[in-house]
Amino acid sequence: MAAVDGGEVDHLAGERATAHFDVDAMKVAWAGSRHAVEVNDRMARLVASDPVFRKDTRTMLSRKELFKDTLKKAAHAWKRIVELRLTEEEANLLRLYVDQPGYVDLHWGMFVPAIKGQGTEEQQKKWVPMAYKFQIIGCYAQTELGHGSNVQGLETTATFDPNTDEFVVHSPTLTSSKWWPGGLGKASTHAVVYARLITQGKDYGIHGFIVQLRSLDDHSPLPGITLGDIGGKFGSGAYNSMDNGVLRFDHVRIPRDQMLMRLSQVTREGKYVHSDVPKQLLYGTMVYVRQTIVADASKALSRAVCIAVRYSAIRKQFGSQAGGPETQVLNYKTQQSRLFPLLASAYAYRFVGEWLKWLYTDVMQKLEAKDYSTLPEAHACTAGLKSVTTSATADAIEECRKLCGGHGYLNSSGLPELFAVYVPACTYEGDNVVLLLQVARFLMKTVSQLASGKQPVGTTAYMGNIQYLMQCKSAVNTAGDWLNPAAIKEVFEARALRMAVNCAQNISKAPSQEEGFSELSPDLLESAVAHVQLIIVTKFFEKLQQDIIGHGVKEQLQNLCNIYALFLLHKHLGDFLSTGCITPKQGALANEQLGRLYAQVRPNAVALVDAFDYTDHYLSSVLGRYDGDVYPALYAEAWKDPLNETVIPDGYQEHLRPLLKQQLKFSRL
Ligand SMILES: CCCCCCCCCC/C=C\CCCC(=O)SCCNC(=O)CCNC(=O)[C@H](O)C(C)(C)COP(=O)(O)OP(=O)(O)OC[C@H]1O[C@@H](n2cnc3c(N)ncnc32)[C@H](O)[C@@H]1OP(=O)(O)O
Ligand SMILES: Cc1cc2nc3c(=O)[nH]c(=O)nc-3n(C[C@H](O)[C@H](O)[C@H](O)COP(=O)(O)OP(=O)(O)OC[C@H]3O[C@@H](n4cnc5c(N)ncnc54)[C@H](O)[C@@H]3O)c2cc1C
């Protein structure tokens, strides 16, 4: 302890020695089980030890080279999966640790789930085995040039022709071109295409269809199909490994049985039949993927935090007054107050992601039993958590870059690429603002039902306590009182409910519900965020109620949970004050307590990021190396840049030498 406080520990071994908890047990708490630790570790090492999966020069590749490298890695990964007879769990992890966005993400992540979720049993029997063996490669073609968020506004048509028992898929306008689907540009042979179903002269809205795009013999586009890549994207390397594509149909015919018919069918005669299920199940694949994106947020955030914490323990700036050793930047209170809430958020997102996976599985089981009652909540939770966790994670990765100073801006820090790959998560699978407005709509509905005496359930159950929560005053008197979970939960519940009720009251004053919703939408966003943050805080507390084993593990998690909650309270102090949930004095006490908690995390910080159990290969950061040997690695990495292949740069003879040797002088000189 003294060594840390005194700034004498200057290597990570010393940092690890100061930890007050069992890191191996924390690995289990983080991964979910001992089995999960073992399989994660095995797959991460398998990838790290295979030269084909190297990624240290990835940011120096041209787009074409990068794409080819992605194809190579995907094919090699598949070869290893088959050779080693990996289970589905192992295969998913192997792909995760390969860590290069590519067509396989959409094939496994959306194409297969769309067929499983929206295809009949017969359709699944036909298509899923082909997809599982990679005899076909699929993508998810929903978004168009003119519409992404507004799914009902899509323009592609699928018109039934009873004469031939086929659908005719067509892109009637430029804006109806499919635009963005990952894997579409160059790799996919098939797509699940979302189009307006027209039969017997009537438009029945958006439905899914399986459409073959490319020949299975030579990969050329099939007749009537125009497709390609939509062009380079944000950042060097990064998401440019993905072939996001454009696709147009010119009266392309597909058999009737390639309409995904689990939810609704078109008969041989062309009659439209809708099953007895909510239409929203059409959006089921998006709900599934949003749930996986929350788990991905904790992965991305923990990676960035791991790099920033380890480097902050190595990096030293400024000395003592007496000219003693310089201070580890991790010892600066400002560094701690910026970094430790992000560390706490990584754990918070991990646990809420775990819970969301459970919720999703539970909802799916209920749907199988034709119980659709929990669907709105599943939609609100996945949409809200996707939105809040991805926005915060994108911001946090950028903050970690700044926390690493100048070196954080180098590609070799791993942070620029991580940011560029991660930031579109705020947009794809539903723009974060659009999704939060869905949560707000759900909240307004719940509030309006309170008057009729309907008891809210699940994550809105707290709203049933409206009499108390609308008028309660926090009893916090000392900084230490903020360590009481009940005190924290109460103010988060009161804030969320009061914000929702304020919005509902203001909407009711508008000429119409629609106008009120539109006018109040900035407030509704904040109300939705407050509700989602309450969910995350609550799920962290619930995690602490579980059986957590290992010396000191629970205590560390308690600290992190309190930091997460009190950091949010501090950041959104305006909400808590304006709704009268706390007084300014109580806000100041929360901040005081936060400072104390940071001091408790400090000696454990490196061990807390070690518990993520990331290999150096997965982190791909010279700053985040496990051994902390940062400077030689930074120095060596610089020499790998293609610019350093020659001492004299290309272009010297044409452009530099003539300039330096020029005889012409400015006349005024
Ligand atoms: C190995 C495993 C790896 C796993 C990882 C795989 C993924 C890897 C990542 C890959 C990278 C990128 C992938 C990106 C893919 C994409 O982006 S695909 C395209 C995604 N597009 C969107 O998300 C579009 C967003 N828009 C919408 O979702 C909807 O259009 C929107 C909800 C905004 C509005 O829909 P409307 O039909 O207009 O609905 P409303 O009128 O507002 O609402 C009608 C009612 O329906 C309810 N609703 C809406 N959505 C859902 C849903 N999903 N589930 C259930 N219910 C839903 C809504 O609440 C309304 O209910 P109410 O009437 O109020 O009761
Ligand atoms: C990297 C990447 C990968 C993708 N992969 C796929 C894929 O595989 N398959 C696929 O089909 N699609 C894919 N997409 C498309 C993606 O799903 C859409 O871009 C996303 O849903 C957002 O829709 P949009 O582009 O139409 O945004 P827009 O809706 O046009 O958003 C523009 C702005 O308008 C605002 N806005 C829109 N509607 C409202 C509203 N009602 N109220 C207030 N503000 C509003 C938004 O907040 C945003 O600020 C991908 C996108 C990206 C970036």
XYZ file of C-alpha atoms in Angstrom, residues 2-278:
277
model
C 2.633 2.488 1.087
C 4.628 1.741 -2.014
C 1.665 2.569 -4.232
C 0.759 5.731 -2.429
C 4.370 6.792 -2.400
C 4.649 6.216 -6.151
C 7.572 3.847 -5.723
C 6.000 0.942 -7.589
C 7.071 1.360 -11.143
C 6.214 -2.000 -12.776
C 3.078 -4.054 -13.000
C 4.322 -6.928 -10.865
C 4.414 -4.522 -7.956
C 0.930 -3.289 -8.811
C -0.380 -6.838 -8.828
C 1.118 -7.477 -5.416
C -0.987 -4.717 -3.863
C -4.322 -6.274 -4.831
C -6.628 -7.113 -1.938
C -8.525 -9.900 -3.662
C -8.198 -13.229 -5.438
C -7.810 -12.394 -9.138
C -8.624 -15.929 -10.321
C -11.909 -15.807 -8.425
C -12.656 -12.398 -9.949
C -12.073 -13.938 -13.385
C -14.872 -16.375 -12.580
C -17.187 -13.568 -11.439
C -16.437 -11.654 -14.647
C -16.768 -14.580 -17.060
C -19.806 -16.084 -15.311
C -18.410 -19.512 -14.397
C -15.179 -21.465 -14.075
C -16.084 -23.243 -17.302
C -16.442 -19.886 -19.084
C -12.995 -18.798 -17.861
C -11.471 -22.030 -19.109
C -13.048 -21.993 -22.553
C -12.403 -18.260 -23.069
C -8.801 -18.735 -22.111
C -8.334 -21.761 -24.363
C -9.881 -20.069 -27.407
C -8.014 -16.792 -26.852
C -4.712 -18.668 -26.661
C -5.533 -20.788 -29.691
C -6.013 -17.621 -31.734
C -3.011 -15.827 -30.221
C -0.649 -18.682 -31.053
C -1.710 -18.985 -34.695
C 0.344 -16.801 -37.103
C -2.555 -16.509 -39.567
C -4.471 -14.515 -36.955
C -1.715 -11.897 -36.482
C -3.076 -8.388 -36.584
C -0.142 -6.171 -35.666
C 0.253 -4.706 -39.166
C -3.457 -4.538 -39.940
C -3.734 -0.760 -39.843
C -1.037 -0.511 -42.528
C -2.912 -2.571 -45.110
C -4.755 -1.087 -48.067
C -8.529 -1.699 -48.174
C -8.105 -4.502 -50.727
C -5.330 -6.174 -48.735
C -7.351 -5.833 -45.550
C -10.413 -7.396 -47.131
C -8.396 -10.304 -48.527
C -6.773 -10.769 -45.126
C -10.278 -10.907 -43.591
C -11.356 -13.591 -46.076
C -8.199 -15.555 -45.251
C -8.756 -15.318 -41.509
C -12.420 -16.282 -41.785
C -11.600 -19.329 -43.917
C -8.756 -20.343 -41.601
C -10.978 -19.928 -38.543
C -13.563 -22.185 -40.154
C -10.866 -24.768 -40.985
C -9.709 -24.800 -37.355
C -13.302 -25.025 -36.090
C -13.896 -28.101 -38.268
C -10.501 -29.742 -37.629
C -10.752 -29.326 -33.881
C -14.485 -30.190 -33.860
C -15.202 -27.114 -31.769
C -18.575 -26.728 -30.115
C -20.788 -23.763 -31.050
C -19.714 -21.983 -27.868
C -16.029 -22.533 -28.654
C -16.467 -21.518 -32.296
C -18.200 -18.254 -31.331
C -15.371 -17.436 -28.946
C -12.710 -18.297 -31.483
C -14.335 -15.854 -33.914
C -14.556 -13.231 -31.197
C -10.829 -13.488 -30.475
C -9.933 -13.341 -34.177
C -11.264 -9.831 -33.705
C -11.673 -8.701 -37.282
C -15.147 -7.607 -38.442
C -16.201 -9.593 -41.476
C -19.042 -11.293 -43.307
C -19.123 -14.149 -40.800
C -20.465 -11.779 -38.116
C -23.603 -11.155 -40.145
C -23.851 -14.725 -41.394
C -23.922 -16.154 -37.857
C -25.180 -13.054 -36.069
C -28.190 -12.131 -38.260
C -28.763 -14.327 -41.331
C -29.006 -17.610 -39.415
C -31.042 -16.084 -36.507
C -33.449 -14.463 -39.016
C -34.167 -17.824 -40.653
C -34.440 -19.562 -37.295
C -36.736 -16.868 -35.900
C -38.926 -16.168 -38.909
C -38.719 -19.316 -41.020
C -41.099 -22.264 -40.736
C -39.709 -25.588 -39.530
C -39.534 -26.747 -43.128
C -37.623 -23.644 -44.193
C -35.226 -24.037 -41.293
C -34.603 -27.662 -42.248
C -33.726 -26.594 -45.756
C -31.607 -23.479 -45.164
C -29.990 -23.738 -41.745
C -27.861 -26.850 -42.453
C -26.497 -25.223 -45.639
C -25.640 -22.089 -43.674
C -24.093 -24.141 -40.866
C -21.792 -25.885 -43.359
C -20.961 -22.628 -45.170
C -22.370 -23.993 -48.405
C -24.062 -20.619 -48.576
C -23.057 -17.280 -47.005
C -25.843 -14.985 -45.880
C -26.386 -11.379 -44.847
C -29.253 -9.278 -43.457
C -30.507 -6.817 -46.066
C -32.969 -4.470 -44.431
C -31.677 -0.881 -44.574
C -32.029 1.099 -47.805
C -30.404 4.251 -49.132
C -33.545 6.238 -48.259
C -34.639 4.552 -45.021
C -32.951 2.818 -42.113
C -34.637 3.789 -38.861
C -38.102 3.848 -40.360
C -38.487 0.213 -41.260
C -42.094 0.709 -42.319
C -40.817 3.195 -44.910
C -38.744 0.633 -46.865
C -39.524 0.647 -50.594
C -38.256 -2.665 -52.036
C -41.227 -4.692 -53.266
C -41.919 -8.430 -53.407
C -44.989 -8.893 -55.592
C -46.620 -12.318 -55.760
C -47.194 -13.729 -59.259
C -49.802 -16.529 -58.994
C -49.119 -17.602 -62.575
C -45.650 -18.845 -61.724
C -45.970 -19.244 -57.939
C -43.127 -16.759 -57.470
C -42.389 -13.426 -55.871
C -40.927 -10.714 -58.048
C -38.402 -8.733 -56.002
C -37.802 -5.230 -57.303
C -36.093 -1.959 -56.411
C -38.459 0.687 -57.815
C -36.349 3.767 -56.979
C -32.747 4.739 -56.288
C -33.615 5.241 -52.629
C -34.918 1.676 -52.446
C -31.395 0.311 -53.075
C -30.332 -1.840 -50.145
C -27.468 0.032 -48.526
C -25.252 -0.954 -45.585
C -25.775 -4.697 -45.083
C -22.492 -6.188 -43.862
C -21.134 -9.053 -45.957
C -23.317 -8.058 -48.899
C -20.724 -6.101 -50.859
C -18.415 -8.944 -51.872
C -18.931 -12.134 -49.867
C -22.562 -13.176 -49.491
C -24.267 -15.639 -51.788
C -27.675 -15.122 -50.145
C -29.542 -12.493 -48.165
C -32.600 -12.234 -46.011
C -34.175 -9.281 -47.803
C -36.879 -7.148 -46.185
C -39.431 -5.943 -48.725
C -43.068 -4.837 -49.011
C -45.207 -7.854 -49.691
C -47.800 -7.196 -52.405
C -50.368 -9.800 -53.336
C -53.772 -9.577 -54.990
C -53.099 -5.871 -55.474
C -52.679 -5.119 -51.773
C -49.550 -3.967 -49.903
C -49.182 -5.971 -46.653
C -46.067 -4.176 -45.437
C -42.590 -5.420 -44.643
C -41.743 -9.139 -44.707
C -38.553 -11.192 -44.975
C -37.497 -13.191 -48.055
C -34.498 -15.407 -48.740
C -32.916 -14.295 -52.009
C -29.916 -15.826 -53.753
C -27.572 -13.068 -54.928
C -24.535 -14.753 -56.425
C -23.805 -17.920 -58.351
C -22.607 -20.787 -56.182
C -20.290 -21.797 -59.060
C -18.351 -18.624 -59.850
C -19.711 -16.011 -57.379
C -20.993 -13.746 -60.173
C -24.215 -11.794 -59.457
C -27.374 -13.555 -60.665
C -29.418 -11.972 -63.481
C -31.317 -8.846 -62.409
C -29.034 -8.225 -59.464
C -26.622 -5.287 -59.190
C -24.404 -5.219 -56.144
C -21.104 -3.983 -54.740
C -19.373 -2.390 -51.783
C -20.534 1.052 -50.529
C -17.008 2.393 -50.017
C -14.453 3.198 -47.343
C -15.557 3.955 -43.813
C -14.306 5.903 -40.769
C -10.739 5.195 -39.614
C -7.774 3.323 -41.048
C -8.258 -0.427 -41.093
C -11.003 -0.746 -38.518
C -14.475 -1.528 -39.916
C -13.107 -1.409 -43.472
C -12.528 -5.141 -43.219
C -16.315 -5.407 -43.628
C -17.869 -5.310 -47.099
C -20.988 -3.266 -46.338
C -22.888 -3.389 -49.577
C -25.369 -1.920 -52.040
C -27.933 -4.096 -53.809
C -30.561 -3.446 -56.483
C -33.144 -5.825 -57.889
C -34.561 -5.676 -61.373
C -37.643 -7.924 -61.249
C -35.820 -10.849 -59.686
C -37.986 -13.962 -59.349
C -37.844 -16.218 -56.299
C -40.034 -19.226 -55.445
C -42.967 -18.492 -53.118
C -41.487 -20.739 -50.427
C -38.565 -18.336 -49.999
C -40.803 -15.919 -48.159
C -40.084 -16.458 -44.440
C -43.467 -17.823 -43.446
C -43.473 -18.450 -39.730
C -45.439 -15.301 -38.892
C -47.545 -14.936 -42.039
C -48.025 -16.843 -45.258
C -49.085 -16.370 -48.868
C -51.037 -19.337 -50.233
C -50.638 -20.849 -53.696
C -53.621 -18.727 -54.781
C -52.029 -15.578 -53.438
C -54.136 -15.183 -50.305
C -52.351 -13.433 -47.425
C -52.745 -15.188 -44.078
C -51.397 -13.725 -40.842
C -50.841 -16.094 -37.922
C -52.161 -15.318 -34.508
C -48.907 -13.636 -33.367
C -47.910 -9.976 -32.857
